[in-house]
PDB file of C-alpha atoms in Angstrom:
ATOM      1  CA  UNK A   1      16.332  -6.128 -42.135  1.00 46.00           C
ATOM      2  CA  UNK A   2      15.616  -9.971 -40.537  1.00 44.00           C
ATOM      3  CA  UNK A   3      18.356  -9.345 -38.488  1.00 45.00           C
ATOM      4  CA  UNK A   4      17.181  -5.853 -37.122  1.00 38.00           C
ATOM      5  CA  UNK A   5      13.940  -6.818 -36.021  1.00 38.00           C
ATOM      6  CA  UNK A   6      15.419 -10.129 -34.500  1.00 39.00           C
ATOM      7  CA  UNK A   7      17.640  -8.109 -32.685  1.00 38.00           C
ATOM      8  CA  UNK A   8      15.195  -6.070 -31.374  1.00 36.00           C
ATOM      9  CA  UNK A   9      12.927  -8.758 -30.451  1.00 37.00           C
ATOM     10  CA  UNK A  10      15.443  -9.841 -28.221  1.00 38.00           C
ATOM     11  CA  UNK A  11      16.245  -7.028 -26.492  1.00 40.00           C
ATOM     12  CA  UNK A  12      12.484  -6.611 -25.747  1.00 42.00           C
ATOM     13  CA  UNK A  13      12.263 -10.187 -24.315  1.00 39.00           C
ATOM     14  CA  UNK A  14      15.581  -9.426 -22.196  1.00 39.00           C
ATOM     15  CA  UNK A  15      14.155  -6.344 -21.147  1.00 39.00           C
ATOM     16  CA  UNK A  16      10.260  -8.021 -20.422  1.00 37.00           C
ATOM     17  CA  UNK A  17      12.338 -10.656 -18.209  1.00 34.00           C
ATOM     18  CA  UNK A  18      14.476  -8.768 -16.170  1.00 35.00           C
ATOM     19  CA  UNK A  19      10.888  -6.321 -15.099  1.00 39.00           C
ATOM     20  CA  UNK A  20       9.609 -10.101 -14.185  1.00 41.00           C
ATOM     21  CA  UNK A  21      12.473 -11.009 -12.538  1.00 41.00           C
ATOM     22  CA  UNK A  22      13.254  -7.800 -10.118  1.00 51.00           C
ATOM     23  CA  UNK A  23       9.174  -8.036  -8.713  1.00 64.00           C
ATOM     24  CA  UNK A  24      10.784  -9.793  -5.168  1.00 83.00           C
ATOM     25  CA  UNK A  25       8.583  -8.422  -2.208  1.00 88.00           C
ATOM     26  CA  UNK A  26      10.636  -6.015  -0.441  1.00 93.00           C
ATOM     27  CA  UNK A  27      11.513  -5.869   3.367  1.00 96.00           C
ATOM     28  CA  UNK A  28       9.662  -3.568   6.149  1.00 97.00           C
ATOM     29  CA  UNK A  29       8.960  -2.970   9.277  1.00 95.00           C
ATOM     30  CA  UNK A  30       6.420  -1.218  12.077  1.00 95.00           C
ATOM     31  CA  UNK A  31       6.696   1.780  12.989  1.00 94.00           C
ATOM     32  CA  UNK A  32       8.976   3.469  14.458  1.00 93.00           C
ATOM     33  CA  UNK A  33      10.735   2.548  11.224  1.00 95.00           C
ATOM     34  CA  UNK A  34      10.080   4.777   8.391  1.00 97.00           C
ATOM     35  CA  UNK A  35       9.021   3.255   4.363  1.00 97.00           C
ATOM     36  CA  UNK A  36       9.080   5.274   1.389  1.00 97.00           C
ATOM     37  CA  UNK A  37       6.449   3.251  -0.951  1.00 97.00           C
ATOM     38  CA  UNK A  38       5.219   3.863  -4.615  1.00 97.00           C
ATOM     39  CA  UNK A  39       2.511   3.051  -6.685  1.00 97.00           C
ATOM     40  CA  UNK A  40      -0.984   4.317  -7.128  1.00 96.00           C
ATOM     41  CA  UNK A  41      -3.110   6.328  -5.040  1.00 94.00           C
ATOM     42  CA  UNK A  42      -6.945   6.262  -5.331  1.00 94.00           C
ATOM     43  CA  UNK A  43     -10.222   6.591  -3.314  1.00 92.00           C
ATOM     44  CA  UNK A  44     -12.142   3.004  -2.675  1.00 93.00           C
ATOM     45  CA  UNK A  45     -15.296   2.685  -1.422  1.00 93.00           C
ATOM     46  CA  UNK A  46     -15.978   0.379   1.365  1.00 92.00           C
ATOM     47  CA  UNK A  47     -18.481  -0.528   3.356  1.00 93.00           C
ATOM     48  CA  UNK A  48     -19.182   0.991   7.074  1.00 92.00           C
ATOM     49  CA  UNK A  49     -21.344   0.569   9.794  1.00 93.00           C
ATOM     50  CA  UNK A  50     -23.269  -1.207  10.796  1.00 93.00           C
ATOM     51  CA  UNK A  51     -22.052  -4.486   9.472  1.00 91.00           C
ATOM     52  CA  UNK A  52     -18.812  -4.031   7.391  1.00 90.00           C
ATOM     53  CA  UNK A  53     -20.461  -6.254   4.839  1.00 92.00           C
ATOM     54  CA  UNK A  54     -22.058  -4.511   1.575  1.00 93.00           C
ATOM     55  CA  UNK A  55     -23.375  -0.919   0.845  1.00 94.00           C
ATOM     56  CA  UNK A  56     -26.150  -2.243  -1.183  1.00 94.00           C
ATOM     57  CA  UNK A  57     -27.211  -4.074   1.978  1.00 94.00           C
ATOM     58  CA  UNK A  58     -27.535  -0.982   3.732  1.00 92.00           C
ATOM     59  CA  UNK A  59     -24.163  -0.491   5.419  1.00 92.00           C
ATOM     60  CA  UNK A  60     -22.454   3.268   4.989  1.00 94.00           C
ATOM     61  CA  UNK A  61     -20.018   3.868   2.356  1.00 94.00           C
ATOM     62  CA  UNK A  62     -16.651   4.696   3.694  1.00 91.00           C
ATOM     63  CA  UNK A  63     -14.401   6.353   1.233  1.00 89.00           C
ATOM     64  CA  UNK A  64     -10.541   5.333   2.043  1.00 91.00           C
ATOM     65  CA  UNK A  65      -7.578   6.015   0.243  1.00 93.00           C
ATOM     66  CA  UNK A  66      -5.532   3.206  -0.836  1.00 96.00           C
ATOM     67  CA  UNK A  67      -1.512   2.626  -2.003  1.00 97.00           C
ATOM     68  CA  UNK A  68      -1.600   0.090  -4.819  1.00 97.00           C
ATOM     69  CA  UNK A  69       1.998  -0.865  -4.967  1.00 98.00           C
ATOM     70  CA  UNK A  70       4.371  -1.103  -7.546  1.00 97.00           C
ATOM     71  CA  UNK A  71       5.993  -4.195  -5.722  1.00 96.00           C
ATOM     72  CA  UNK A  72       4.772  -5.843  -3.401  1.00 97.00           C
ATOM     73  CA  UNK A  73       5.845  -6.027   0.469  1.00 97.00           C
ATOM     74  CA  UNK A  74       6.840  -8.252   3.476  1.00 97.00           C
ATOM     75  CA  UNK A  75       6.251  -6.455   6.657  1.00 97.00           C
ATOM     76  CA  UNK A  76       8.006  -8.222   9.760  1.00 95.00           C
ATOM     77  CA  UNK A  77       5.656  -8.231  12.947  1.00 93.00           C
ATOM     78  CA  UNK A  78       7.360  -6.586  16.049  1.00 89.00           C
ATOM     79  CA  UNK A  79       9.385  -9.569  18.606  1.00 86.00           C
ATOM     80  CA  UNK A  80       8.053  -9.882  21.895  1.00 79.00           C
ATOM     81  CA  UNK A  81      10.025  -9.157  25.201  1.00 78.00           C
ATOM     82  CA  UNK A  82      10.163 -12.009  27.178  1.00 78.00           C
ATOM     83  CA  UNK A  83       7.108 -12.138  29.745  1.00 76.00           C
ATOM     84  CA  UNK A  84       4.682  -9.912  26.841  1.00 75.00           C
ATOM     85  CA  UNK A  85       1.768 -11.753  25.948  1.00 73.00           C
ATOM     86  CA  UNK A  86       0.060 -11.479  22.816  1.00 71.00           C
ATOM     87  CA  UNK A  87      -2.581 -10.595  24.008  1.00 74.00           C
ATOM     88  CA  UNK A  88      -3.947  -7.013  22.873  1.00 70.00           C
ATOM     89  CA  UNK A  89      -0.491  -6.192  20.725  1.00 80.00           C
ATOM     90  CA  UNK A  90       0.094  -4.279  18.080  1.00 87.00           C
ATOM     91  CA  UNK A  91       2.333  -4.555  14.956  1.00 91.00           C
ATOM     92  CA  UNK A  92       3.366  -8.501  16.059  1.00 88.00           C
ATOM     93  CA  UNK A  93       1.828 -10.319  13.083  1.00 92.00           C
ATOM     94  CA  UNK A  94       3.896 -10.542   9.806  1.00 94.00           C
ATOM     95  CA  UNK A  95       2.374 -10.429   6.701  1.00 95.00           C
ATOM     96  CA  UNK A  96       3.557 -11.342   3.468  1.00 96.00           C
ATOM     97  CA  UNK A  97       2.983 -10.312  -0.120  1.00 97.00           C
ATOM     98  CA  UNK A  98       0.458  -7.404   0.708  1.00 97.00           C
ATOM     99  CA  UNK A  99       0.229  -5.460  -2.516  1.00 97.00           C
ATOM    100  CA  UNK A 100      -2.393  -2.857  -1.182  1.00 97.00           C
ATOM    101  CA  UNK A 101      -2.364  -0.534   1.754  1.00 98.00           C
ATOM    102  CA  UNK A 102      -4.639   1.705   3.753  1.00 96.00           C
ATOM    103  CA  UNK A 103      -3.822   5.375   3.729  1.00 95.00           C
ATOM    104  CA  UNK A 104      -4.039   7.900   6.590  1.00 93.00           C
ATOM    105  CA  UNK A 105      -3.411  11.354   5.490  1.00 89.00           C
ATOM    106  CA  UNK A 106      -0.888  13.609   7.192  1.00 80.00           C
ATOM    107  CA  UNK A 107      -2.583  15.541   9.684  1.00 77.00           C
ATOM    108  CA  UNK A 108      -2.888  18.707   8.388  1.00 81.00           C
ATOM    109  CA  UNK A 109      -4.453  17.519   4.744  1.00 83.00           C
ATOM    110  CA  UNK A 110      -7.368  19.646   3.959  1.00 81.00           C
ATOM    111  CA  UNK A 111     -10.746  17.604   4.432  1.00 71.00           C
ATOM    112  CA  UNK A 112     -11.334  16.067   0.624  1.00 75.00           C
ATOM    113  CA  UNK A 113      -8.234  17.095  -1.074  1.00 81.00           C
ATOM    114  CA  UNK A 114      -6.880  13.868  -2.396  1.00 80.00           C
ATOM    115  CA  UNK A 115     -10.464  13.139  -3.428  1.00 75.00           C
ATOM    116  CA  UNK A 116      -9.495  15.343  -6.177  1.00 76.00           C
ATOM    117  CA  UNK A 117      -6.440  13.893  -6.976  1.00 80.00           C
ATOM    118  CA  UNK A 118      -7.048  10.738  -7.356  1.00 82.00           C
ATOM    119  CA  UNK A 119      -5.986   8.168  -8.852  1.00 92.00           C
ATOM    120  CA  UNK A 120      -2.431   9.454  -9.290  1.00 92.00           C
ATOM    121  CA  UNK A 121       1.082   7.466  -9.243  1.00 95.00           C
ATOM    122  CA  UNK A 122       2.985   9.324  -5.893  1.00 94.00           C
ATOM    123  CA  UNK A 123       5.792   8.167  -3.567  1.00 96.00           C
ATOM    124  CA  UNK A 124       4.420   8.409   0.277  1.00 95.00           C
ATOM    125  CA  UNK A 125       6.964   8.155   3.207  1.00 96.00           C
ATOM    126  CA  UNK A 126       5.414   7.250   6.628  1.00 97.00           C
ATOM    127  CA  UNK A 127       5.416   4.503   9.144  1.00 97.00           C
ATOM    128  CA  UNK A 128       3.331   0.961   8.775  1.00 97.00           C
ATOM    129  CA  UNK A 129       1.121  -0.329  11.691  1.00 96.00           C
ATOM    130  CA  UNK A 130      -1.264  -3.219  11.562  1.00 95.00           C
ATOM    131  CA  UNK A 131      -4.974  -2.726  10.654  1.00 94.00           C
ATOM    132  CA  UNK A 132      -6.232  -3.758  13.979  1.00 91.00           C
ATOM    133  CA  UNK A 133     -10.260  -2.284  13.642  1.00 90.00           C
ATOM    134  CA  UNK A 134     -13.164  -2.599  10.821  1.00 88.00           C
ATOM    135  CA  UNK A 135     -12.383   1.009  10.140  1.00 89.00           C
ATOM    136  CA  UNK A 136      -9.110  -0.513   8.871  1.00 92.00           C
ATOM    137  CA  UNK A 137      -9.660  -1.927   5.198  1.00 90.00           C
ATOM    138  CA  UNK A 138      -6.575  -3.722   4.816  1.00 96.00           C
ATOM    139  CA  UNK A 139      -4.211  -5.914   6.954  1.00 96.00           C
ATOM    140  CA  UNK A 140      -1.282  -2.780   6.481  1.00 97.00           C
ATOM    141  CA  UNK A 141      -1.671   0.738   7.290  1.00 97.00           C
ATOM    142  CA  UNK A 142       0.456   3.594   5.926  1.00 97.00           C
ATOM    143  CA  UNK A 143       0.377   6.576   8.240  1.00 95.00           C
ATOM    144  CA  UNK A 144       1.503   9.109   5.493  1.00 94.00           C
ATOM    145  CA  UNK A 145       4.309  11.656   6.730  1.00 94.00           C
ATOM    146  CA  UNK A 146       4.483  13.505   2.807  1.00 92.00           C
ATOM    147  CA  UNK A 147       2.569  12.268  -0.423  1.00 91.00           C
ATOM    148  CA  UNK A 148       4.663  13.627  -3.425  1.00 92.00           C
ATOM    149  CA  UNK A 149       2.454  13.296  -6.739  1.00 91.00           C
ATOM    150  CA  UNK A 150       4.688  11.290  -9.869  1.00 91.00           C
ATOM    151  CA  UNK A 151       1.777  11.392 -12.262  1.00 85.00           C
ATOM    152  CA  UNK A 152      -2.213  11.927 -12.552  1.00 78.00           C
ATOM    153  CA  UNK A 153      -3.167   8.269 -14.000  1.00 76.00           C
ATOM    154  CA  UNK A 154      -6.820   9.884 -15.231  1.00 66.00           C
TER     155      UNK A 154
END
């Protein structure tokens, strides 16, 4: 019986560090290129004009949806031609290790609808641009092309 639940044991602690081990940040890009990304959807509350500082301060409560990710990701900034300046460009700035992105809907998403839904686990394929004004609440953003729901999480 010893021997069964040592065996066990060890499979679990194999198992626990291979989940540790495969957690690398994976590899994207800017749009044009497309990402298919997991992990949790849900509704955060941030604050809005006029100062982008705190709600409780007075500033308007923006409601944004967010992609918590299952792993997190390295997004390679954009090279520029020779001659560009930086000056005023998009999508040149790498970032590293970002584990949370802002989420546009697709276009025709009914006004409130993931509201609802949220939090749930989904898979969202889209392109990635840089979060470039205070309406944008993280350094990523996701412009979703398809959400598919995995799982309600409530």
């Amino acid at each position: 019986m010893h021997k069964f639940i040592a065996t066990l044991l060890l499979i679990a602690f194999a198992n626990l560090s291979f989940a540790v081990s495969t957690t690398e940040s994976i590899k994207v890009r800017y749009e044009p290129h497309l990402v298919t990304l997991t992990g949790v959807l849900e509704l955060v509350i941030f604050p809005g004009p006029p100062n982008y500082q705190s709600v409780a301060e007075g500033d308007e409560p923006e409601s944004t949806l967010v992609l918590r990710l299952d792993f997190p990701m390295d997004v390679q900034g954009n090279t520029l031609l020779p001659g560009e300046d930086r000056e005023g460009m998009l999508n040149i700035s790498s970032h590293t290790n970002i584990t949370i992105v802002h989420v546009v809907c697709p276009p025709d998403t009914p006004a409130g609808y993931w509201s609802r839904k949220t939090p749930a686990r989904v898979i969202v394929h889209g392109t990635l641009m840089e979060g470039h004004t205070a309406h944008h609440h993280t350094k990523v953003v996701l412009f979703s092309k398809s959400i598919e729901v995995l799982a309600p999480t409530n």
